[in-house]
């Protein structure tokens, strides 16, 4: 326990912060902000200390008994290895910057204490997933992340769109979590353990242990990731999550909720059969391509980034499916850096333009907001996979892993072209040309509390690809069948062209094609030309291929139909029977009430009449 005391403190400090704010400092805005920021910065510093303490250690576990009923026993604890150490640094590091950024972005909000309490709860929930030692503990924190996201997406619950968005996210995730729970039950029923370490040992010595349920249990477990990481067809909640405050969007999209699904897949990679991995790979590829197409015709700056996140998550899931979990985690980490920077940059633009989010009402921001522009441009280049930026190395690792599967590699390249196209469309429309509205004409750079986090994130967004992240992951994944370790060498920025030259060259060509197309169509453009060139396709992309409408019709004929049938049974079958019984009882009561007059003469008469009837019946026999 002493060796892992720091990890336990990392886990529970944000919970103490959330409890303190919720119970004692709600009325003290600055104190609430200070407590939340202090707790997350402290967890980051402790994560750094934990990293140096356990660096090079294979696995360190610390557990305590939680439930013990006869032979049933479950534990909770902290699991430390290179994977969880890396994720701790990402979650707490980016979380700290987003907390600091939020102190300015949200300072005027009347419910700022509630915001920071929810933010601390979110951090506790995500750290619980990262440090979990078993499936049951992970599932509990998995659901806590769902609750936290519900609170933060619907933070401005007075707005109908925000209230609907948080319900949509919560319900959609419950669908995936149902599959996750089924997978956990299947694994428990066969192995009688949910411990990651014990399961891995069991499956290593007895690969056939899960038998015919192996693929099904893996696909069910993947259902949880489909919900949290918004994979097709459960992708519909993530773009609507933009209704929450922009820092929340950055936290959800960069370091917490959507990262949880990919992290979970990598953590339990050893349970997936080849058939399950094949299914996972194609779901990821479909998501990557579908989201990229939709992003091409979105005009809301946050929604463009939201669909970009969907697409990049598809890349990560595809990497897991082609047995390259190291590449998936590599891209998760680099993506966390530049996507956080992009969302915070979008927040800086929205703040400067008095909450304007339509890119066609921006323009000319390059000179007015230089720090925001250059950091946003760097984040865009990293996201698109421009060589020497972090995203190039992690995306190359995924493309190299998919090289042997022509379809998956082809989808990855097409998605890369589209990614570059829609991101440079955003940059050209929002930052170049003339101001298209009064708010953009009077825009100015954001305060330092908002721009300093952008400049800090700029560093890993640029150099994150060749500072040894993949080497850290190689130690974890290679023994378990994954392939990593060659995606980006320390201080070797040309490594991708050495180990997978064709994948790297085609990835670079995809960037050139995307930039050229975006420049041709959007550089200093006053309106979007695509709706005039591809009317039907543009309309479908703009309307997100009508997935929401399709689901609405489906729900109307299933859920609503079932509800109407249940109402009919309740109202007319059950209610009719009850009403009939009630009517008979009421009629009998009314008849009896007639003889209860309270008149002595009436009672005497009825007594005499009754006596006469009795005498008559006796005498006739």
Coordinates of C-alpha atoms in Angstrom, one line a residue, residues 178-436:
X178 CA -25.8 -2.5 -21.7
X179 CA -23.5 -4.4 -24.1
X180 CA -20.5 -3.7 -21.9
X181 CA -22.3 -5.1 -18.9
X182 CA -23.4 -8.2 -20.8
X183 CA -19.7 -8.8 -21.8
X184 CA -18.6 -8.4 -18.2
X185 CA -21.3 -10.9 -17.0
X186 CA -20.3 -13.4 -19.7
X187 CA -16.6 -13.2 -18.7
X188 CA -17.4 -13.5 -15.0
X189 CA -19.7 -16.5 -15.5
X190 CA -17.0 -18.4 -17.3
X191 CA -13.8 -17.3 -15.5
X192 CA -15.1 -16.4 -12.0
X193 CA -12.8 -13.4 -12.0
X194 CA -12.9 -9.8 -13.3
X195 CA -9.3 -8.8 -12.4
X196 CA -7.4 -7.7 -15.5
X197 CA -4.2 -9.3 -14.3
X198 CA -5.8 -12.6 -13.4
X199 CA -7.8 -12.7 -16.7
X200 CA -4.7 -12.0 -18.7
X201 CA -2.8 -14.8 -17.0
X202 CA -5.8 -17.2 -17.4
X203 CA -6.1 -16.5 -21.1
X204 CA -2.4 -16.7 -21.6
X205 CA -2.2 -20.2 -20.2
X206 CA -5.7 -21.3 -21.5
X207 CA -6.5 -19.3 -24.7
X208 CA -9.5 -21.5 -25.3
X209 CA -11.0 -20.7 -21.9
X210 CA -13.9 -18.5 -23.1
X211 CA -14.7 -21.1 -25.8
X212 CA -17.6 -20.2 -28.1
X213 CA -18.4 -17.1 -26.1
X214 CA -14.9 -15.5 -26.7
X215 CA -15.9 -13.4 -29.8
X216 CA -19.4 -12.5 -28.4
X217 CA -17.9 -11.3 -25.0
X218 CA -15.3 -9.2 -26.9
X219 CA -18.0 -7.6 -29.1
X220 CA -20.2 -6.9 -26.1
X221 CA -17.2 -5.3 -24.3
X222 CA -16.6 -3.2 -27.4
X223 CA -20.2 -2.0 -27.1
X224 CA -19.1 0.1 -24.2
X225 CA -16.4 1.7 -26.3
X226 CA -18.9 2.3 -29.1
X227 CA -20.9 4.5 -26.7
X228 CA -18.2 6.3 -24.9
X229 CA -16.0 6.8 -27.9
X230 CA -19.0 7.6 -30.1
X231 CA -18.5 4.9 -32.8
X232 CA -21.0 4.3 -35.6
X233 CA -24.0 3.8 -35.1
X234 CA -23.8 5.3 -31.5
X235 CA -22.0 8.4 -32.8
X236 CA -25.0 10.8 -32.8
X237 CA -24.5 12.1 -29.2
X238 CA -21.1 13.6 -29.5
X239 CA -21.7 16.6 -31.9
X240 CA -24.7 17.6 -29.7
X241 CA -22.4 17.6 -26.7
X242 CA -21.2 21.0 -28.0
X243 CA -24.1 22.6 -26.2
X244 CA -22.0 22.5 -23.0
X245 CA -19.4 25.2 -22.3
X246 CA -16.4 25.1 -24.7
X247 CA -13.9 24.1 -22.0
X248 CA -16.1 21.1 -21.3
X249 CA -16.0 20.2 -25.0
X250 CA -12.2 20.4 -24.9
X251 CA -12.1 18.1 -21.8
X252 CA -14.6 15.6 -23.3
X253 CA -13.0 15.5 -26.7
X254 CA -9.3 15.5 -25.6
X255 CA -8.6 13.8 -22.4
X256 CA -11.6 12.2 -20.7
X257 CA -14.9 10.7 -21.9
X258 CA -14.2 9.8 -25.6
X259 CA -10.7 8.7 -24.7
X260 CA -12.1 6.3 -22.2
X261 CA -13.4 3.9 -24.8
X262 CA -10.1 3.6 -26.7
X263 CA -8.2 3.3 -23.4
X264 CA -10.5 0.5 -22.3
X265 CA -10.0 -1.4 -25.6
X266 CA -6.2 -1.1 -25.1
X267 CA -6.4 -2.1 -21.5
X268 CA -8.3 -5.3 -22.2
X269 CA -6.8 -6.0 -25.7
X270 CA -5.9 -9.5 -24.7
X271 CA -9.6 -10.7 -24.6
X272 CA -10.3 -9.9 -28.3
X273 CA -10.4 -12.7 -30.8
X274 CA -9.4 -12.2 -34.5
X275 CA -13.1 -12.1 -35.4
X276 CA -13.9 -9.5 -32.8
X277 CA -10.9 -7.4 -33.9
X278 CA -12.1 -7.6 -37.5
X279 CA -15.5 -6.2 -36.5
X280 CA -13.8 -3.5 -34.4
X281 CA -11.6 -2.4 -37.3
X282 CA -14.4 -1.9 -39.7
X283 CA -16.6 0.0 -37.2
X284 CA -13.7 2.3 -36.7
X285 CA -13.1 2.8 -40.4
X286 CA -16.7 3.5 -41.1
X287 CA -16.8 6.1 -38.3
X288 CA -13.6 7.8 -39.5
X289 CA -15.0 8.2 -43.0
X290 CA -18.6 9.1 -42.1
X291 CA -17.6 11.8 -39.6
X292 CA -15.1 13.3 -42.0
X293 CA -17.7 13.6 -44.7
X294 CA -20.2 15.2 -42.4
X295 CA -17.6 17.7 -41.1
X296 CA -17.1 19.0 -44.7
X297 CA -20.4 20.9 -44.6
X298 CA -20.7 22.0 -41.0
X299 CA -20.5 25.7 -40.3
X300 CA -20.4 25.8 -36.5
X301 CA -16.7 25.9 -35.4
X302 CA -17.3 23.6 -32.5
X303 CA -19.3 21.1 -34.5
X304 CA -16.5 20.9 -37.1
X305 CA -14.1 20.0 -34.3
X306 CA -16.6 17.6 -32.9
X307 CA -16.9 15.6 -36.1
X308 CA -13.1 15.8 -36.4
X309 CA -12.9 14.1 -33.0
X310 CA -15.3 11.4 -34.2
X311 CA -13.2 10.8 -37.2
X312 CA -9.9 10.6 -35.2
X313 CA -11.6 8.2 -32.7
X314 CA -12.5 6.0 -35.7
X315 CA -8.8 5.9 -36.6
X316 CA -7.9 4.9 -33.1
X317 CA -10.5 2.1 -33.0
X318 CA -9.4 0.9 -36.4
X319 CA -5.9 0.7 -35.0
X320 CA -7.1 -1.6 -32.2
X321 CA -8.9 -3.7 -34.8
X322 CA -5.8 -4.2 -36.9
X323 CA -4.0 -5.4 -33.7
X324 CA -2.0 -2.2 -33.2
X325 CA -3.2 -1.0 -29.7
X326 CA 0.1 0.8 -29.3
X327 CA -0.6 2.9 -32.4
X328 CA -4.1 3.6 -31.1
X329 CA -2.8 4.9 -27.7
X330 CA 0.0 6.8 -29.5
X331 CA -2.6 8.7 -31.5
X332 CA -4.9 9.1 -28.5
X333 CA -2.1 10.9 -26.6
X334 CA -1.0 13.2 -29.5
X335 CA -4.7 13.9 -30.4
X336 CA -5.3 14.9 -26.8
X337 CA -2.7 17.6 -27.1
X338 CA -3.7 19.2 -30.4
X339 CA -7.4 18.6 -30.0
X340 CA -7.4 20.3 -26.6
X341 CA -5.5 23.2 -28.2
X342 CA -8.0 23.4 -31.1
X343 CA -11.0 23.5 -28.8
X344 CA -9.5 26.0 -26.5
X345 CA -8.6 28.0 -29.6
X346 CA -12.2 27.8 -30.8
X347 CA -13.2 29.0 -27.3
X348 CA -10.9 31.9 -27.6
X349 CA -12.5 32.9 -30.9
X350 CA -16.0 32.4 -29.5
X351 CA -15.1 34.5 -26.5
X352 CA -13.7 37.3 -28.6
X353 CA -16.7 37.3 -30.9
X354 CA -19.3 37.4 -28.1
X355 CA -20.3 33.7 -28.5
X356 CA -20.6 33.7 -32.3
X357 CA -19.9 30.2 -33.6
X358 CA -20.7 30.4 -37.3
X359 CA -17.4 30.5 -39.3
X360 CA -19.2 32.4 -42.1
X361 CA -19.7 35.3 -39.6
X362 CA -16.0 35.4 -38.8
X363 CA -13.1 36.3 -41.1
X364 CA -10.0 38.5 -40.8
X365 CA -9.1 37.1 -37.3
X366 CA -5.5 36.3 -38.2
X367 CA -4.2 39.8 -37.5
X368 CA -6.6 40.5 -34.6
X369 CA -5.9 37.3 -32.7
X370 CA -2.3 36.3 -33.5
X371 CA -1.7 33.9 -30.6
X372 CA -5.0 32.1 -31.2
X373 CA -4.4 32.0 -34.9
X374 CA -0.9 30.6 -34.9
X375 CA -1.7 28.0 -32.2
X376 CA -4.9 27.0 -34.0
X377 CA -2.9 26.7 -37.3
X378 CA -0.4 24.5 -35.6
X379 CA -3.1 22.3 -34.1
X380 CA -4.7 22.0 -37.5
X381 CA -1.4 20.9 -39.1
X382 CA -0.9 18.3 -36.3
X383 CA -4.5 17.0 -36.8
X384 CA -4.0 16.8 -40.6
X385 CA -0.8 14.9 -40.2
X386 CA 1.6 17.5 -41.7
X387 CA 5.2 16.0 -41.3
X388 CA 7.2 17.0 -38.2
X389 CA 4.0 17.7 -36.3
X390 CA 2.9 15.1 -33.7
X391 CA -0.2 13.9 -35.6
X392 CA 1.9 12.9 -38.5
X393 CA 3.8 10.2 -36.5
X394 CA 0.8 8.8 -34.7
X395 CA -1.4 8.7 -37.8
X396 CA 1.4 7.2 -39.8
X397 CA 1.6 4.4 -37.2
X398 CA -2.1 3.6 -37.8
X399 CA -1.8 3.7 -41.6
X400 CA 1.3 1.5 -41.5
X401 CA -0.5 -1.0 -39.3
X402 CA -3.5 -1.0 -41.8
X403 CA -1.2 -1.3 -44.8
X404 CA -1.8 -5.0 -45.3
X405 CA -5.6 -4.5 -45.4
X406 CA -6.3 -2.6 -48.6
X407 CA -9.8 -1.5 -47.8
X408 CA -9.0 -0.2 -44.3
X409 CA -5.8 1.6 -45.6
X410 CA -7.8 3.1 -48.5
X411 CA -10.5 4.4 -46.1
X412 CA -7.8 5.8 -43.8
X413 CA -6.2 7.8 -46.7
X414 CA -9.6 9.1 -47.9
X415 CA -10.4 10.2 -44.4
X416 CA -7.0 11.9 -44.2
X417 CA -7.7 13.9 -47.4
X418 CA -11.1 15.0 -46.0
X419 CA -9.6 15.9 -42.6
X420 CA -7.1 18.2 -44.2
X421 CA -9.8 19.7 -46.5
X422 CA -12.4 20.6 -43.8
X423 CA -9.8 21.8 -41.3
X424 CA -8.2 24.2 -43.7
X425 CA -11.6 25.2 -44.9
X426 CA -12.2 26.3 -41.3
X427 CA -8.9 28.1 -41.1
X428 CA -9.3 29.9 -44.4
X429 CA -12.9 31.0 -43.7
X430 CA -12.5 32.0 -40.0
X431 CA -9.1 33.6 -40.0
X432 CA -8.4 34.9 -43.5
X433 CA -10.3 37.3 -45.8
X434 CA -12.4 40.3 -44.6
X435 CA -14.5 40.4 -41.4
X436 CA -18.0 39.3 -42.2

